[in-house]
Structures are given as C-alpha cells and as structure tokens.
PDB file of C-alpha atoms and ligand atoms in Angstrom:
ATOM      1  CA  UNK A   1      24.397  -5.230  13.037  1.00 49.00           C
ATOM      2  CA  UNK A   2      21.483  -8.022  13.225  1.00 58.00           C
ATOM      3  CA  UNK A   3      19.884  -9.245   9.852  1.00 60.00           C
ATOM      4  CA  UNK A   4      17.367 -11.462  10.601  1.00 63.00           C
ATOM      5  CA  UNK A   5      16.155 -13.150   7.920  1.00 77.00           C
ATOM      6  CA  UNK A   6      12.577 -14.243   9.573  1.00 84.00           C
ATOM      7  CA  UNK A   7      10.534 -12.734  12.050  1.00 87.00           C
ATOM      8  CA  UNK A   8       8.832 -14.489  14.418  1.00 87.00           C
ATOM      9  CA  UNK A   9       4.965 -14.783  14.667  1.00 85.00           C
ATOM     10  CA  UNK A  10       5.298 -13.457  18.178  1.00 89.00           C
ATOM     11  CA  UNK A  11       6.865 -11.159  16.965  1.00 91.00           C
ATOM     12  CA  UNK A  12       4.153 -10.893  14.100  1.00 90.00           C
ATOM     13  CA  UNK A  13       1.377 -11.045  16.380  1.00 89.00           C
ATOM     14  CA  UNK A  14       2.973  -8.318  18.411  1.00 93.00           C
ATOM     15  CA  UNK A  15       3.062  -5.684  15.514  1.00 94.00           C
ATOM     16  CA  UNK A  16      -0.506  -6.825  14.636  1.00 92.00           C
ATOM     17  CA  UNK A  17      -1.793  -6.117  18.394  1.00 91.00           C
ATOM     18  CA  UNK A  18       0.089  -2.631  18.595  1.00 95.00           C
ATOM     19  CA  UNK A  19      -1.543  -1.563  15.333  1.00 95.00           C
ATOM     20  CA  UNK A  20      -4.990  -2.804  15.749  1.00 93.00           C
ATOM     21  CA  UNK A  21      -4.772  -0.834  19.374  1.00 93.00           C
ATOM     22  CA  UNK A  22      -3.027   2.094  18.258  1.00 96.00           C
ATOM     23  CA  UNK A  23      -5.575   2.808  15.202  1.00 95.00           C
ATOM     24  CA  UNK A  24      -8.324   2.197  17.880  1.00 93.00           C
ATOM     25  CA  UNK A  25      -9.980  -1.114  15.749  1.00 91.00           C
ATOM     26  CA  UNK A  26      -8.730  -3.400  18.634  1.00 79.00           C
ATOM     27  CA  UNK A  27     -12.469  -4.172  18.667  1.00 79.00           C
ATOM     28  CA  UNK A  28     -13.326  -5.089  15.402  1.00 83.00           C
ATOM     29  CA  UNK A  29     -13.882  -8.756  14.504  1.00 85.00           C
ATOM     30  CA  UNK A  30     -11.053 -10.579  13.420  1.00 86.00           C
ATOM     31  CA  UNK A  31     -10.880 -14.265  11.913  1.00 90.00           C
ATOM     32  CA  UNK A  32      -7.798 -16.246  11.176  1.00 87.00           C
ATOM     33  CA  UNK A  33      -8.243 -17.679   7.945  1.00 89.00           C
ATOM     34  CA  UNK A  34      -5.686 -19.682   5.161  1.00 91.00           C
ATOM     35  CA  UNK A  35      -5.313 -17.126   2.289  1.00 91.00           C
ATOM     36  CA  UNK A  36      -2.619 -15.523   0.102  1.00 89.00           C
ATOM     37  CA  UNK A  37      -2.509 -11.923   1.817  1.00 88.00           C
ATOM     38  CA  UNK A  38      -1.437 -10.947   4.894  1.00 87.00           C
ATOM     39  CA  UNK A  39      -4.881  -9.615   5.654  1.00 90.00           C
ATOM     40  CA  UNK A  40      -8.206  -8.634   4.275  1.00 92.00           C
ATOM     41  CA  UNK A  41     -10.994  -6.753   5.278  1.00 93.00           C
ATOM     42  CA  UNK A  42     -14.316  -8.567   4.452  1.00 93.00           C
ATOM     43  CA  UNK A  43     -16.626  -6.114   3.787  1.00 91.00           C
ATOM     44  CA  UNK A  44     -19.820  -8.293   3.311  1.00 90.00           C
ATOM     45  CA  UNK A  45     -19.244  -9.299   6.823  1.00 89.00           C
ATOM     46  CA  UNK A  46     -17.512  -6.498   8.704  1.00 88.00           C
ATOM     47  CA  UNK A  47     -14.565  -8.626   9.605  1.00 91.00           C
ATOM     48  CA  UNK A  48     -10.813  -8.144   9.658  1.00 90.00           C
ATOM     49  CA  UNK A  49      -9.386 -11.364   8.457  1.00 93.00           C
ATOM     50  CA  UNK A  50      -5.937 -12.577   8.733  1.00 88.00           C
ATOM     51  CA  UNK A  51      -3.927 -14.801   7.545  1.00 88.00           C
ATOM     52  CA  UNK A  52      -3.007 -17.982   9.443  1.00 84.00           C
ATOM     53  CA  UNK A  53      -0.724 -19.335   5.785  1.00 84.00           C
ATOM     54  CA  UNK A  54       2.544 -17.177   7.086  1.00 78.00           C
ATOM     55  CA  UNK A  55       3.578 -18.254  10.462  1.00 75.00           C
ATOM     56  CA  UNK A  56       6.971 -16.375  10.015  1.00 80.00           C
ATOM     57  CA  UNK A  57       7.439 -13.475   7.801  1.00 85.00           C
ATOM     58  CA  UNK A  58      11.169 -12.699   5.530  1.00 86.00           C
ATOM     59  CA  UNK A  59      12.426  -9.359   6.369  1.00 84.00           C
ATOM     60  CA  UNK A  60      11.953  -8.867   2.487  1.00 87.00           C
ATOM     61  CA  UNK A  61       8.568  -9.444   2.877  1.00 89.00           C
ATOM     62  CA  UNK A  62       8.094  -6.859   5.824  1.00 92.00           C
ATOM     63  CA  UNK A  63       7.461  -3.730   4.080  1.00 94.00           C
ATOM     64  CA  UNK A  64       4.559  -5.557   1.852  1.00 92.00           C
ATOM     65  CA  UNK A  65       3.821  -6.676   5.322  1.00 92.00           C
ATOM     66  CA  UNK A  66       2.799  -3.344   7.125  1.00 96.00           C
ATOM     67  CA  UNK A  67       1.240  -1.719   4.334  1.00 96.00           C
ATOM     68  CA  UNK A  68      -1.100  -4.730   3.782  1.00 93.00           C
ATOM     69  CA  UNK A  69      -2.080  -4.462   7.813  1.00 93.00           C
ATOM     70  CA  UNK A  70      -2.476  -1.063   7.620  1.00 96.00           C
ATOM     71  CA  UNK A  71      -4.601  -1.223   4.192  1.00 95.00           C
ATOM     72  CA  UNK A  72      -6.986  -3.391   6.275  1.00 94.00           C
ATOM     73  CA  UNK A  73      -6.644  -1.880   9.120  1.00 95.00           C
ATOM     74  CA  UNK A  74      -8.104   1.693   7.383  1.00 96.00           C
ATOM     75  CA  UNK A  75     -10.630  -0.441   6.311  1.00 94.00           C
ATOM     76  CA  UNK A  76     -11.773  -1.217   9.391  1.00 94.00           C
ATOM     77  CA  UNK A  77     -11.570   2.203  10.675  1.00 95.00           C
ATOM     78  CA  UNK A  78     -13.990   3.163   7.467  1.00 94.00           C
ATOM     79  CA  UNK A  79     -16.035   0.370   9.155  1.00 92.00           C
ATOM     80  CA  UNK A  80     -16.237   1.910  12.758  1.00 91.00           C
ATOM     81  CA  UNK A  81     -16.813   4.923  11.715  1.00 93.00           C
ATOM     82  CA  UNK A  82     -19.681   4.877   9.809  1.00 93.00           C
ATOM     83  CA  UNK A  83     -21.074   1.076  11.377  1.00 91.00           C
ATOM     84  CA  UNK A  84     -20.289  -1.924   9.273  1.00 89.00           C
ATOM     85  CA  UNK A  85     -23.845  -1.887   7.581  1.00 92.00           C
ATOM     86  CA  UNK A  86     -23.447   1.207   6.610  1.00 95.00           C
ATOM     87  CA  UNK A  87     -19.815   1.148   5.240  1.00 95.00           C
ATOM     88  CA  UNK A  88     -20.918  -2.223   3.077  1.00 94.00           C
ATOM     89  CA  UNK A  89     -23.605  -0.001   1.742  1.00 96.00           C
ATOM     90  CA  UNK A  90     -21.605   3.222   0.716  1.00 97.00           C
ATOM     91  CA  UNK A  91     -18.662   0.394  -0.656  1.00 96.00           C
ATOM     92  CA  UNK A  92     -21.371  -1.483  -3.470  1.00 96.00           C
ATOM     93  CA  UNK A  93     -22.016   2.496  -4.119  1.00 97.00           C
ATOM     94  CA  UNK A  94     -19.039   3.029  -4.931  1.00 97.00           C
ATOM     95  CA  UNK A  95     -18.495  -0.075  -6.981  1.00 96.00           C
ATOM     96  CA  UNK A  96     -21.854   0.672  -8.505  1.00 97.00           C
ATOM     97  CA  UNK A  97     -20.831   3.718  -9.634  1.00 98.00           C
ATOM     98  CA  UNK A  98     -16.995   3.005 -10.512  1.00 97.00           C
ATOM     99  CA  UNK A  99     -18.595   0.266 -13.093  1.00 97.00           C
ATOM    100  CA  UNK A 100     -21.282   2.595 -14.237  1.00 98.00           C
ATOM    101  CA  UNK A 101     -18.223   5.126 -15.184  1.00 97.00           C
ATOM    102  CA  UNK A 102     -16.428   2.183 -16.962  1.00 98.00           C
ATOM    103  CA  UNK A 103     -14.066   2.231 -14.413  1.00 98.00           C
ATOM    104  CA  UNK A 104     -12.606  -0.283 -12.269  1.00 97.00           C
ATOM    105  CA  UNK A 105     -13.971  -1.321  -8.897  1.00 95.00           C
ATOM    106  CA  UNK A 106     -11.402  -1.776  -7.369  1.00 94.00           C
ATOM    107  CA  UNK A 107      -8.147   0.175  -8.394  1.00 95.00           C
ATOM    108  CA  UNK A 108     -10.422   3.068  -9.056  1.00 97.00           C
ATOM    109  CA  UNK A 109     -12.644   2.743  -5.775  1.00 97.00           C
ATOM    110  CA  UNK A 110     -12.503   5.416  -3.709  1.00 98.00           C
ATOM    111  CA  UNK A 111     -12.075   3.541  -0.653  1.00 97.00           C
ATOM    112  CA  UNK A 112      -9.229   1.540  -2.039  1.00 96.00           C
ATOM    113  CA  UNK A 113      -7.412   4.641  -2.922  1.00 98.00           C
ATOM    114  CA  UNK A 114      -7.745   6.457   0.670  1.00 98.00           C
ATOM    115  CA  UNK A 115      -6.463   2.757   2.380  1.00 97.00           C
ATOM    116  CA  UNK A 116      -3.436   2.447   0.271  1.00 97.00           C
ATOM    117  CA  UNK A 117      -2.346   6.135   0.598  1.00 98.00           C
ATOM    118  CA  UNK A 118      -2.851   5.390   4.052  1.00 98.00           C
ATOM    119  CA  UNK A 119      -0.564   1.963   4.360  1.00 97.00           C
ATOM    120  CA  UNK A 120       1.931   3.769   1.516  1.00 98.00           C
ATOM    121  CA  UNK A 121       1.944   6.967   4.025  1.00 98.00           C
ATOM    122  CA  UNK A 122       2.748   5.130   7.237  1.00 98.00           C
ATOM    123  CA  UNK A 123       4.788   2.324   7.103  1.00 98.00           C
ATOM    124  CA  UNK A 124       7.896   3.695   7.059  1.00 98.00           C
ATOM    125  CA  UNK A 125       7.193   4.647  10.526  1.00 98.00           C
ATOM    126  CA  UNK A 126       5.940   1.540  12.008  1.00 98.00           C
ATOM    127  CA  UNK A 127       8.888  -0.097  10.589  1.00 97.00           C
ATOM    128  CA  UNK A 128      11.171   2.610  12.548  1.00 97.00           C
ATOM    129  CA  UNK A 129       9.869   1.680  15.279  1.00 97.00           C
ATOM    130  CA  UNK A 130       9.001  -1.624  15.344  1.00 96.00           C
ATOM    131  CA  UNK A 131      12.762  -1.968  14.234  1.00 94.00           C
ATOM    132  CA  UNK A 132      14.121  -0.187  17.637  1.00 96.00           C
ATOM    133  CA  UNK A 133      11.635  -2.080  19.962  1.00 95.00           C
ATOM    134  CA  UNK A 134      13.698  -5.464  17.645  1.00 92.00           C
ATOM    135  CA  UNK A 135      10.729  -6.642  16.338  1.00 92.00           C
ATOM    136  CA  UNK A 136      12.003  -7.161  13.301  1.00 89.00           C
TER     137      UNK A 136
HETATM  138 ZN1   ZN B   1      -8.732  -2.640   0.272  1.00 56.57          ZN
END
C-alpha cells in the first residue's frame, strides 16, 4: 500500500473545488490569503478565505485538514442562506449575547458549535473518498 507523506496542492485544490461544489457555496467569495489555518470564514466581509501558507499538506495533517474546510465551508452555507448581511448581523447577536451570559464568544457561539459538529460529522467520509479517487 501507498503512504504518501504530502499531498499535492492539485491535489489540495481538487478536494477544495469538490467540496465548495458539492455543499453548493461554489459561489461564495473566496480570497487566498497568508494565515495559520487552512481556512476562515470572514464574517465582517462575507468571504471564504484560504490559505495560500500550505502549498502541500502531511497526510498527518489531513484530517485537521477537512474538518477546517468543512468548518468554513458551513459557514458559508449559514452565509447563503440567510444573505451575508444578514448572517453578520445574527453572528454579533450571538456574540452579544454569549458575552452578556458570561460566556465565551466563540467556543460557546452557537454558530461555532453547529460548524464544528458539522466538519467533526463529515470528514470521515470525504476522506473515504477522497482516499479511493487517490487524492490523498
Ligand atoms: Zn467558525
């Protein structure tokens, strides 16, 4: 069997594309930007960012990988569904209201919590299959 150790920013790029398409945000606007995570959704601006800093990825680093993409990517779903303006809105809400509750406003955000069941729920089977079409 095949261990790769790195995986190629085609081949990157290629899970990216698939995802953005299959979660139907294959429209949303996306900047390639120098930062630490994979990815980010920018709220204030309605923008899926990613990042330009990894132009390979380590198998290790795969798992963190998807569920990072697919954090963002639910995100930007949030985004479409309600219109970016809107979504910004109901996310300082919910920060609003986290910090009024002496909470946090992130960990304990509401929006957080649905994107990160939602990259924790479904990587495992984007790495299936990204692993039979020998993506990575
Ligand atoms: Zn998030």
């Amino acid at each position: 069997m095949l261990i790769r150790e790195f995986i190629s920013e085609a081949n990157k790029s290629q899970m990216i594309k698939t995802l953005l398409k299959k979660y139907k945000v294959g429209n949303v606007r996306v900047k390639m930007k120098s930062m630490k995570e994979h990815a980010h959704y920018n709220v204030d601006t309605g923008t899926l960012e990613l990042s330009t800093r990894y132009k390979t990825i380590k198998s290790s680093q795969v798992k963190q990988f998807l569920i990072t993409i697919l954090h963002e990517i639910y995100h930007a779903m949030d985004s479409k569904k309600y219109g970016w303006k809107k979504f910004k809105e109901m996310y300082e809400m919910e920060m609003n209201y986290r910090i009024a509750k002496d909470q946090d406003e992130y960990k304990d955000n509401k929006f957080e919590i649905e994107a990160e069941d939602f990259g924790q729920k479904n990587w495992k089977k984007w790495n299936s299959k990204f692993k039979k079409e020998g993506l990575i």
